[in-house]
Coordinates of C-alpha atoms and ligand atoms in Angstrom, one line a residue:
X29 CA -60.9 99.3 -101.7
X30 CA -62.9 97.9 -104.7
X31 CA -65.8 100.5 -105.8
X32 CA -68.6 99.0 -107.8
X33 CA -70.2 101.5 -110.4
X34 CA -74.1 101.6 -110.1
X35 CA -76.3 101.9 -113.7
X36 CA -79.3 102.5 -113.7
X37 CA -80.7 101.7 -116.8
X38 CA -84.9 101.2 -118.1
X39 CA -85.7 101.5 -114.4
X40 CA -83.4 98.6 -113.2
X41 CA -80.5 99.2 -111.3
X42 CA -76.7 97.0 -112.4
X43 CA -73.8 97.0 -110.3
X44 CA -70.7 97.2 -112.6
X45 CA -67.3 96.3 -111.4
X46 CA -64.1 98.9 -111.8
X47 CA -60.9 98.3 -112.4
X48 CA -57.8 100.9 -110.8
X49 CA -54.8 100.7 -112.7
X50 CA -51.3 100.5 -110.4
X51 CA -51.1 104.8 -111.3
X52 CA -54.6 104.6 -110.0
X53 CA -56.1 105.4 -113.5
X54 CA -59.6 104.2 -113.0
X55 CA -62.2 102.2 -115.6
X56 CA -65.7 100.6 -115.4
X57 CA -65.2 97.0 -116.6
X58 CA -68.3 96.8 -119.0
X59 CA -67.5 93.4 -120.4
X60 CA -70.5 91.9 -119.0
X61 CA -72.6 95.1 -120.1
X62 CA -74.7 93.5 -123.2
X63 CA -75.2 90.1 -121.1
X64 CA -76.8 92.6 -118.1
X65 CA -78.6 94.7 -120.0
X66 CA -78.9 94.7 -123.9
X67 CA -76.7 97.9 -124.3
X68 CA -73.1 98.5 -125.7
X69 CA -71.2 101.8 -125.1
X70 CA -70.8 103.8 -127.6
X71 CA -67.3 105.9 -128.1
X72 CA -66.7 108.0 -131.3
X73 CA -63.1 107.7 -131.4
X74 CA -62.6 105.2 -128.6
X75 CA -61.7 108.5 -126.2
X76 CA -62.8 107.1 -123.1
X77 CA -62.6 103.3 -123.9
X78 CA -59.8 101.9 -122.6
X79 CA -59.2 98.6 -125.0
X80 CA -57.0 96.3 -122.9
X81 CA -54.7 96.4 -119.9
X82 CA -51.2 96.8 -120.5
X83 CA -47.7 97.2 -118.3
X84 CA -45.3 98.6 -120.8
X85 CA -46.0 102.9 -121.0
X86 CA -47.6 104.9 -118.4
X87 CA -48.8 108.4 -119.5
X88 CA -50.6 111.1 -117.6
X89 CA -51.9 113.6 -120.4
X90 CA -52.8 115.9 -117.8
X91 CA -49.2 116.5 -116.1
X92 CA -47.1 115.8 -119.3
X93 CA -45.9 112.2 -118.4
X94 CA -44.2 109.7 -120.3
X95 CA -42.5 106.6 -118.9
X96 CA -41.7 103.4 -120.2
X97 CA -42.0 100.6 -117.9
X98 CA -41.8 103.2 -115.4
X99 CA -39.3 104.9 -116.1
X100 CA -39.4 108.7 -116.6
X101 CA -38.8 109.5 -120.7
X102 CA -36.0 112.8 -119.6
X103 CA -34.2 109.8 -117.8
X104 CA -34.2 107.7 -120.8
X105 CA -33.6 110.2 -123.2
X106 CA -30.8 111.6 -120.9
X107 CA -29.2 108.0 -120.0
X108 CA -30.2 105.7 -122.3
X109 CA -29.9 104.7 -126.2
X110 CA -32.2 103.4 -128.2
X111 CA -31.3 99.7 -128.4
X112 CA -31.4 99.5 -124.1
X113 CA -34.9 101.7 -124.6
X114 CA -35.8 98.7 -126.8
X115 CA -34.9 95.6 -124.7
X116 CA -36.3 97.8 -121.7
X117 CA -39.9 97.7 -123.7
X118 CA -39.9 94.2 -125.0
X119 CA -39.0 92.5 -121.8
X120 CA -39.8 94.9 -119.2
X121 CA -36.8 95.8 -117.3
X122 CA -33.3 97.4 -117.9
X123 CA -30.5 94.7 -119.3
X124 CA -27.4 93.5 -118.1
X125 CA -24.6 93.9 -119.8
X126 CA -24.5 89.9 -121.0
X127 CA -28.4 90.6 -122.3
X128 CA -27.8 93.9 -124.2
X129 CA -24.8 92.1 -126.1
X130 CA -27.0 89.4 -126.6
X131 CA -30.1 91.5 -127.7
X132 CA -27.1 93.7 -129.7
X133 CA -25.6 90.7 -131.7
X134 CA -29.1 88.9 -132.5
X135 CA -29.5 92.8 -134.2
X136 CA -26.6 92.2 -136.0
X137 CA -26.5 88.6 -137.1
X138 CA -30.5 89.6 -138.0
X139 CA -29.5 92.9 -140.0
X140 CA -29.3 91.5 -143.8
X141 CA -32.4 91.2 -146.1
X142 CA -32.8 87.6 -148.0
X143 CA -30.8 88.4 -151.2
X144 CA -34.0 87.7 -153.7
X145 CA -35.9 90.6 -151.6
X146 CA -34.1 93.0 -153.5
X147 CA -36.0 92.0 -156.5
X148 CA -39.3 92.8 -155.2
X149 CA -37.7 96.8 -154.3
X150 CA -37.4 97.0 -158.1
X151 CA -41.4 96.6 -159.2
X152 CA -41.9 100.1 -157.1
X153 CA -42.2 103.3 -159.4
X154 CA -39.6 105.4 -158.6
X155 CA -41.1 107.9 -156.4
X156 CA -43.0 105.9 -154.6
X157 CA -44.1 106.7 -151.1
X158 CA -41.1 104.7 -148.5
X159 CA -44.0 104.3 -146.2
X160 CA -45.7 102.0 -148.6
X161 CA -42.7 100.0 -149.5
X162 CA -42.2 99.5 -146.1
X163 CA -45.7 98.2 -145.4
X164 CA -45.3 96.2 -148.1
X165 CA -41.4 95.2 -147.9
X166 CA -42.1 93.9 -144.2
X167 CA -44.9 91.4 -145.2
X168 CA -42.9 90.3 -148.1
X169 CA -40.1 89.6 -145.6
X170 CA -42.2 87.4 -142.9
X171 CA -42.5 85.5 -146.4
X172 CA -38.6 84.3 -146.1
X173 CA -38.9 82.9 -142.6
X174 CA -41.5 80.4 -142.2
X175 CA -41.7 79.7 -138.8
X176 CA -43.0 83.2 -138.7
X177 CA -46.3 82.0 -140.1
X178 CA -46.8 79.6 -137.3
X179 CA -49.0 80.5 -134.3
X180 CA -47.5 82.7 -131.5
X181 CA -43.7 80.5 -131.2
X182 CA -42.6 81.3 -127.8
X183 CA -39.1 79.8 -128.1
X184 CA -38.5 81.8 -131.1
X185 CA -39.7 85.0 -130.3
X186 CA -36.5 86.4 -129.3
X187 CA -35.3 86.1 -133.3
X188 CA -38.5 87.1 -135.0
X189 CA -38.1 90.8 -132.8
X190 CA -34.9 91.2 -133.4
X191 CA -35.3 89.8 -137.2
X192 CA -38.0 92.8 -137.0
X193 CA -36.4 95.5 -135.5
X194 CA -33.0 95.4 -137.2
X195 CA -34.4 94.4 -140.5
X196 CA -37.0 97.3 -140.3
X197 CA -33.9 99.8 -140.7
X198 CA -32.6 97.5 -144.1
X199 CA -35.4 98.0 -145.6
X200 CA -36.3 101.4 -144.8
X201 CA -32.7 102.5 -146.4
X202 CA -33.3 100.6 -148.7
X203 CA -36.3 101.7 -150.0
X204 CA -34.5 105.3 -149.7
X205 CA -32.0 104.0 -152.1
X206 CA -34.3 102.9 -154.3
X207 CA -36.7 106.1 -154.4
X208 CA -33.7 108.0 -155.2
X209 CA -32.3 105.5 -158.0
X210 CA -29.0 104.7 -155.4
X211 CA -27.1 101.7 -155.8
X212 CA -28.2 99.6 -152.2
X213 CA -25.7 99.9 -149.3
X214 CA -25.4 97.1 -147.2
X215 CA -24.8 97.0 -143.2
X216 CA -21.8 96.7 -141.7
X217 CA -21.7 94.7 -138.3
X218 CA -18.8 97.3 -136.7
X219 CA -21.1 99.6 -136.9
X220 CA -24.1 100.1 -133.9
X221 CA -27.7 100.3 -135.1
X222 CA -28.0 104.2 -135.5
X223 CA -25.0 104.3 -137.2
X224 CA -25.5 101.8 -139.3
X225 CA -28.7 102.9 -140.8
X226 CA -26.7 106.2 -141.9
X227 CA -24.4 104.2 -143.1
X228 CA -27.2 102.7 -145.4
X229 CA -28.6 105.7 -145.8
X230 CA -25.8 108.2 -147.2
X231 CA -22.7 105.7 -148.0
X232 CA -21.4 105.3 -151.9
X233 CA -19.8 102.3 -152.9
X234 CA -16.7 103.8 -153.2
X235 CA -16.8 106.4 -150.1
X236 CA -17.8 106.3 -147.0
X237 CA -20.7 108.4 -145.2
X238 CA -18.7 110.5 -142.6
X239 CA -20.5 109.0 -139.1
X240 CA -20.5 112.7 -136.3
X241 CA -21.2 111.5 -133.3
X242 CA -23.6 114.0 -132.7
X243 CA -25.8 113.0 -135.8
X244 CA -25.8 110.0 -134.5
X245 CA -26.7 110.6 -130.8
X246 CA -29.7 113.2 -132.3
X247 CA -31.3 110.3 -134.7
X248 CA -30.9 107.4 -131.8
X249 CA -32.5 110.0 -129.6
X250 CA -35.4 110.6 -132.1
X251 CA -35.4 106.6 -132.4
X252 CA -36.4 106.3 -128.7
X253 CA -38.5 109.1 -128.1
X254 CA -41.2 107.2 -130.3
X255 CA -40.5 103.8 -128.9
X256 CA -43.4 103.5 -127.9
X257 CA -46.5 105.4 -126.8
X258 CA -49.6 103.6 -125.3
X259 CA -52.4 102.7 -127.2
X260 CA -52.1 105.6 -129.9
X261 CA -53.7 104.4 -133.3
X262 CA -50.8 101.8 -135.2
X263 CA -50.6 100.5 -131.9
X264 CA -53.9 99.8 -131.4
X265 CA -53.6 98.5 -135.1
X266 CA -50.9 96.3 -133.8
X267 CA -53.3 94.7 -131.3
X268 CA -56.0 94.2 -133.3
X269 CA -54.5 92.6 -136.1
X270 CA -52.4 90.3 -133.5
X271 CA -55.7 89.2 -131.8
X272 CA -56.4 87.4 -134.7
X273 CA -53.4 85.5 -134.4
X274 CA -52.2 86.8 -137.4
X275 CA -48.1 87.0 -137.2
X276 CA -45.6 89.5 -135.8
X277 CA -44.4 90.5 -138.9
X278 CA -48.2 91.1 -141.0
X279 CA -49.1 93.0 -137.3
X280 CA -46.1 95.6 -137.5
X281 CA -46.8 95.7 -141.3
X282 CA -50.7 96.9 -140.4
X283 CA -49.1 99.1 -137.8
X284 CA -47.2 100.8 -140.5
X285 CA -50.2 101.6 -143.0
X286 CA -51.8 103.2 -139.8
X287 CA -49.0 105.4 -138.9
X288 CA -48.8 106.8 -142.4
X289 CA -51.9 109.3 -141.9
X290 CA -51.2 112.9 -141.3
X291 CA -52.9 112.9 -138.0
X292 CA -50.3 110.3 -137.1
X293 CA -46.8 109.6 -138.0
X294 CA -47.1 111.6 -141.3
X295 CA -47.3 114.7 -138.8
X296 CA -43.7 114.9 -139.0
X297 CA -43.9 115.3 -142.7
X298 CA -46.7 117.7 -142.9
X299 CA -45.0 119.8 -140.1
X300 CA -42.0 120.6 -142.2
X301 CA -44.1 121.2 -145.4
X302 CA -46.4 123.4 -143.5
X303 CA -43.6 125.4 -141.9
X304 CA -42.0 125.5 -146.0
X305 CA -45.3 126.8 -147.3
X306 CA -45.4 129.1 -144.4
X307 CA -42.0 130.3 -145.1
X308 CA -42.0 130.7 -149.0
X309 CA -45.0 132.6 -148.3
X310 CA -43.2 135.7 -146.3
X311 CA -45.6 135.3 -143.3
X312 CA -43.8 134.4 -140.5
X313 CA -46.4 132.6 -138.8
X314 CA -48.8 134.8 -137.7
X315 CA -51.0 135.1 -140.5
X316 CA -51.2 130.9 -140.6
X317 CA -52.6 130.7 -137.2
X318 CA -55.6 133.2 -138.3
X319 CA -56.3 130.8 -140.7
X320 CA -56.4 128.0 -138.7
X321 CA -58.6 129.4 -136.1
X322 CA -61.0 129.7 -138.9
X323 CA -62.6 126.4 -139.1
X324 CA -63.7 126.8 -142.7
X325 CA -60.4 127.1 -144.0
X326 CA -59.3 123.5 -143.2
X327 CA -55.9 124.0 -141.8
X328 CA -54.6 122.6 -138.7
X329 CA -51.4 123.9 -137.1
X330 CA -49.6 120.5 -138.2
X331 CA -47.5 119.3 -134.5
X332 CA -49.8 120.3 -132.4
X333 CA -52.7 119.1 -130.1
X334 CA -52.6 115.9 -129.0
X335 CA -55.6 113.3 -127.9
X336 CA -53.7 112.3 -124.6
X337 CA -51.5 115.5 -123.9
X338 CA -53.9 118.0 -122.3
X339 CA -50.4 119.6 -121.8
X340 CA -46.3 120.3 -123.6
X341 CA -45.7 116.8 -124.8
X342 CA -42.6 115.9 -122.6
X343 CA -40.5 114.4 -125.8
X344 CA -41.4 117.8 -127.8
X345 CA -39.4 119.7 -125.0
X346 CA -36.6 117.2 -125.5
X347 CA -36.5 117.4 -129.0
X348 CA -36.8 121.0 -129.3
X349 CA -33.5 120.7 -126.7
X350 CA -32.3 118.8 -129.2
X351 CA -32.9 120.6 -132.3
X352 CA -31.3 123.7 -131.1
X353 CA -28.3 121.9 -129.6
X354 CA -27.8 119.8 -133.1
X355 CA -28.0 122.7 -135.9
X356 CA -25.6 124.4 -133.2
X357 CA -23.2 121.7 -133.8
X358 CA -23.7 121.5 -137.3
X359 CA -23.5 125.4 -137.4
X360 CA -26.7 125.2 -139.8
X361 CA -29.0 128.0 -139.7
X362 CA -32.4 126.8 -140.6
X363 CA -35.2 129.9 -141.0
X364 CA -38.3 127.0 -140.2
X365 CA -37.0 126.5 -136.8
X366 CA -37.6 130.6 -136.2
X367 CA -41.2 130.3 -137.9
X368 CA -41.7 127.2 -136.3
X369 CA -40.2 129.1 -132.4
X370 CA -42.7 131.8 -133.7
X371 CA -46.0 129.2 -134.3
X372 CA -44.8 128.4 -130.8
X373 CA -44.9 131.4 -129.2
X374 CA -48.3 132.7 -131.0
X375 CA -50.3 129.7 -130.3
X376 CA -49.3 129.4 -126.5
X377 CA -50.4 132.4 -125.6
X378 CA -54.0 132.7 -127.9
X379 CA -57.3 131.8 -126.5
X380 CA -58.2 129.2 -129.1
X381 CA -54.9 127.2 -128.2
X382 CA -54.8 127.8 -124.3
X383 CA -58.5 126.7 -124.0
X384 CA -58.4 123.7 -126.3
X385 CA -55.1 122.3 -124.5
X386 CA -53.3 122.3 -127.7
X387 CA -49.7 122.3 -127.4
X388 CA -46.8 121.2 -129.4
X389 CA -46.6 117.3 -130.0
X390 CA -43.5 115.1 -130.7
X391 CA -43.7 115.8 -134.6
X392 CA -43.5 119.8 -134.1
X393 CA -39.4 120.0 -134.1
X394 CA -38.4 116.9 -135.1
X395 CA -39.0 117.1 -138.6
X396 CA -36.3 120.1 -138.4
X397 CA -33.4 117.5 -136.9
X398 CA -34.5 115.3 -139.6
X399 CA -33.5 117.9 -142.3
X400 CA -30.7 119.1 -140.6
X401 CA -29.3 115.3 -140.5
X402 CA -30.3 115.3 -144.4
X403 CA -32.9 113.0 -144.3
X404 CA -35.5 113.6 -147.0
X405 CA -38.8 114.7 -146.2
X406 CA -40.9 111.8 -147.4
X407 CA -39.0 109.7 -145.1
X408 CA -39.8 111.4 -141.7
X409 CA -42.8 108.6 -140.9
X410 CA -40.3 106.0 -142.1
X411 CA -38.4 107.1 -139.2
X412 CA -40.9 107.3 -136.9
X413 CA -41.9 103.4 -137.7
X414 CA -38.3 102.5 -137.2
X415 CA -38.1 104.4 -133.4
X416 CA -42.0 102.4 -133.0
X417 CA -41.1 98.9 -133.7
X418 CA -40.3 98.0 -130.3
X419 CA -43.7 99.5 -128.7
X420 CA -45.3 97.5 -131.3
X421 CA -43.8 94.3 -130.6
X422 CA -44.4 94.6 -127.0
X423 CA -47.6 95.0 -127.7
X424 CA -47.9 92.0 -129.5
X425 CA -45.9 89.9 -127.3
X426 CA -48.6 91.4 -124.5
X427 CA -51.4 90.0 -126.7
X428 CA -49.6 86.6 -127.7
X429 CA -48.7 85.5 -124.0
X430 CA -52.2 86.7 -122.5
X431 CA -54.0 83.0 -122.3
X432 CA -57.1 84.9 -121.6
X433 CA -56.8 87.2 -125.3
X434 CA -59.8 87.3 -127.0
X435 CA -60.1 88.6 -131.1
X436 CA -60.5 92.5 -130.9
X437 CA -64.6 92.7 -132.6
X438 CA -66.2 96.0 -131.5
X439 CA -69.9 96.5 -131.9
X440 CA -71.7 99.4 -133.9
X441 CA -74.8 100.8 -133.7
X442 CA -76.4 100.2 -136.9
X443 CA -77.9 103.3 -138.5
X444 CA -78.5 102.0 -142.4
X445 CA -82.3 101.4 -143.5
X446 CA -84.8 98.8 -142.0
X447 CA -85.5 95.6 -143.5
X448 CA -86.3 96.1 -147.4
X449 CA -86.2 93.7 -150.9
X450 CA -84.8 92.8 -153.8
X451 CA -85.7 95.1 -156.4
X452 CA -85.1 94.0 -160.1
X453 CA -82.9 96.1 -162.1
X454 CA -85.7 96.8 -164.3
X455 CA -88.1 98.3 -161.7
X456 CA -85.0 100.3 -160.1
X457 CA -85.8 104.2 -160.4
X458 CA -82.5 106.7 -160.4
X459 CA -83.0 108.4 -157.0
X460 CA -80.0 110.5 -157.0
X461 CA -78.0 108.4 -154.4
X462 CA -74.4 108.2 -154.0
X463 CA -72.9 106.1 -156.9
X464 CA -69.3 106.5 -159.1
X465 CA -69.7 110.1 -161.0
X466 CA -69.7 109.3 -165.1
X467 CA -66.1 111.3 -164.9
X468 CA -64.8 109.1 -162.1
X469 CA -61.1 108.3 -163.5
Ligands
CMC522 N1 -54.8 122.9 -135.0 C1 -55.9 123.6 -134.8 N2 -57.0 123.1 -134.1 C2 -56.8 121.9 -133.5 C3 -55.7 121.1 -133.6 C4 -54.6 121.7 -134.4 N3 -53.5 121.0 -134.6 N4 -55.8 120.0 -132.9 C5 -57.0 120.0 -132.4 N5 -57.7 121.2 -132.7 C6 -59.0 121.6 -132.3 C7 -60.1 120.9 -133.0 O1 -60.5 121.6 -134.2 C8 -61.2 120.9 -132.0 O2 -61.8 122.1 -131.9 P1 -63.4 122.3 -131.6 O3 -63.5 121.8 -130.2 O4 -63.6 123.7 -131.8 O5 -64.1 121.4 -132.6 C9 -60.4 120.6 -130.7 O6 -59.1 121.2 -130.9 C10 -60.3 119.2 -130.3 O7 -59.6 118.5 -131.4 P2 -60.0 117.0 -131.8 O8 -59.7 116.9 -133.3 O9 -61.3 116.6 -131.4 O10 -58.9 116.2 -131.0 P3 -58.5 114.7 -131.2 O11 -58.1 114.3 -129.9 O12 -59.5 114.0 -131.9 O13 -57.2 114.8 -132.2 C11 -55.0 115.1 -133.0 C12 -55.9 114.8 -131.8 C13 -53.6 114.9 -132.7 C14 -55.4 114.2 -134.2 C15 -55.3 116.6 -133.4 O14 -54.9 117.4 -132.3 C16 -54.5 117.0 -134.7 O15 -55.1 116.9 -135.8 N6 -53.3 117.6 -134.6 C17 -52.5 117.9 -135.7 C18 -51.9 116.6 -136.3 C19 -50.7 116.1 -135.4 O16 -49.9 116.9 -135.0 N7 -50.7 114.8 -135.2 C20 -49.6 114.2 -134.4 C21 -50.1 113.7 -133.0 S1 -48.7 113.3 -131.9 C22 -47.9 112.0 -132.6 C23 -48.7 110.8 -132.9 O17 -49.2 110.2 -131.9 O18 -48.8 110.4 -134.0

């Protein structure tokens, strides 16, 4: 049954059309809003402006549900591995066996950096942030290939993904490597892609990194709990840069600078350095979620609250499954999973958590595998951008094979002053507006 949305606007009366999504999410299409009336909508944050339609992940905040392509995200995470997860996202359905070897071998043959890329790891200063070298190492890749810089290639989109997606992991160990002034490990094709990035990651030229199973099974599983996740902000990112036409590669790098935030894919990060400072500091928790209950303090209990989630984050119960399970295995006893258990416990059951909806997100216990695994710190978004790639290049594929995909261009509501002139910089008067302070480094 369509239902037509009535506005009644400067005593007129305009019938807008709505749009039901096939989980029966419902919208007003407004694109013919301005044309009807003069207005635009106005949506600090874009939280009730749904920016496209898409048929890749389905998410009710409300209830706590993830799937991709349909399928439930316990399923996944229970059946699946990352690599199917992947394929399952990009072309929307499960593979056969003949298409995951396929998909599997494009990885591998796709795996190695061009040789003179190395080159460009050495002009970053030693500690250097990975997430910027990523950014930045991605672009410089799409540089080697230059059928990347044509328009949308249909025939060769198959490579440029897996180019993306198994080349994303090269550089990302690399770039470890490189922070740490480690001679570069390069992949080996008998081993699968979660493997293999250990393998880059904690190998020595003369000894092996020993590859546990479990290690393995824990990272692929943090891998595709962040495959993808609707139109969250780097994806969104994603979109927008693509709807310029601009190529796969500069659209995954944008997606990457947008993910490094701490509201974002640095949550991971700032998780594990709030639960440190927490920790060195004797309190076991408690005393942290005062503060952040106090507003003018500035602290945010870092893994929690979410804009979509108005209830437990289905991948933070896996992962918090998993976390347990791993340090069991590894026999490691880790005091910030008890203050993080204890953050937990507090904020679930206080008012200001219970009536905000806030409850733990993805990054709340997956920083903690990451340490366990050994996996430095500053790398935790690196890993999240790995375990994204796919989501992001479905989304770009989505965008590249709509005929109908227009450039992203919001509108504003201007604000700034009225029409004024020209004043001479002789005549100007110092009014005590913002400029550079004289101390400004
Ligand atoms: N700690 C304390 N208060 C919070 C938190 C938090 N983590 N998150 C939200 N609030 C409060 C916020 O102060 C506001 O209170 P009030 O209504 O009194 O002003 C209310 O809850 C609503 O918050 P908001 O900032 O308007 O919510 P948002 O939808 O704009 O932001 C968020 C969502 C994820 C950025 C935010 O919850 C947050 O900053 N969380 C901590 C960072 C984090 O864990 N990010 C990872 C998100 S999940 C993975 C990903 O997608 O990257």
């Amino acid at each position: 049954m369509s239902t037509e949305a009535k506005l009644e606007l400067d005593g007129k009366v305009y019938s807008l059309p709505t749009v039901e999504g096939s989980e029966h999410e419902k919208a007003i299409d407004i694109s013919n809003l301005r044309n009807l009336t003069g207005y635009i909508t106005l949506d600090d944050g874009y939280a009730n402006t749904g920016s496209c339609k898409s048929a890749i992940t389905f998410i009710d905040g409300e209830r706590g549900i993830l799937r991709y392509r349909g399928i439930p995200i316990e399923e996944l995470a229970e059946k699946s591995t990352f690599i199917e997860t992947a394929f399952l996202i990009i072309y929307g359905h499960l593979p056969t066996r003949a298409e995951l070897k396929r998909f599997s071998d494009l990885l591998t043959e796709n795996a190695i950096l061009h040789e003179d890329l190395k080159y460009h790891f050495e002009g970053f200063p030693p500690h250097a942030h990975p997430m910027a070298i990523l950014s930045a190492m991605i672009n410089a890749a799409s540089c080697f290939d230059p059928t990347l810089m044509q328009r949308f290639d249909n025939g060769r989109f198959d490579l440029h993904a897996a180019r993306l997606i198994s080349q994303v992991r090269t550089i990302a160990a690399f770039s470890y490597r490189k922070s740490r002034g480690l001679p570069i490990i390069y992949p080996k094709s008998a081993y699968k892609y979660t493997a293999n990035f250990l393998h880059m990651m904690f190998s020595m030229p003369y000894e092996d990194y020993e590859i546990k199973p479990e290690v393995v099974r824990a990272l692929d599983l943090i891998f595709l709990l962040h495959a993808d996740h609707e139109q969250n902000c780097s994806t969104a990112t994603v979109r927008m840069v693509a709807s310029s036409q601009a190529n796969l590669f500069a659209s995954a790098a944008a997606g990457v600078c947008a993910l490094w935030g701490p509201l974002h894919g640095g949550a991971n990060q700032a998780v594990v350095e709030m639960l440190e400072e927490i920790h060195r500091s004797g309190d076991d928790g408690s005393r942290f979620i005062t503060a952040v209950k106090d507003k003018s303090s500035g602290k945010r209990l870092m893994g929690f609250g979410h804009r979509v989630y108005k209830n437990y984050d289905p991948r933070a119960k896996i992962i918090k499954q998993a976390c347990d399970n791993l340090l069991n295995v590894l026999q490691i006893s880790d005091p910030l999973l008890d203050v993080a258990k204890h953050l937990e416990e507090t904020a679930l059951k206080d008012p200001y958590f219970i009536e905000r909806k806030l409850y733990p997100n993805v990054d709340f216990y997956s920083g903690i595998i990451m340490r366990a695994i050994g996996i430095p710190i500053e790398m935790f978004p690196v890993i999240f951008a790995i375990g994204r790639m796919p989501g992001w290049i479905a989304n770009y594929k989505e965008i590249a094979e709509d005929p109908k995909s227009r450039i992203y261009r919001p509108r504003q509501i201007y604000i700034g002053p009225t029409l004024q002139h020209y004043v001479p910089l002789h005549q100007r008067k110092n009014t005590g507006a913002s400029a550079p302070k004289k101390n400004a480094a």
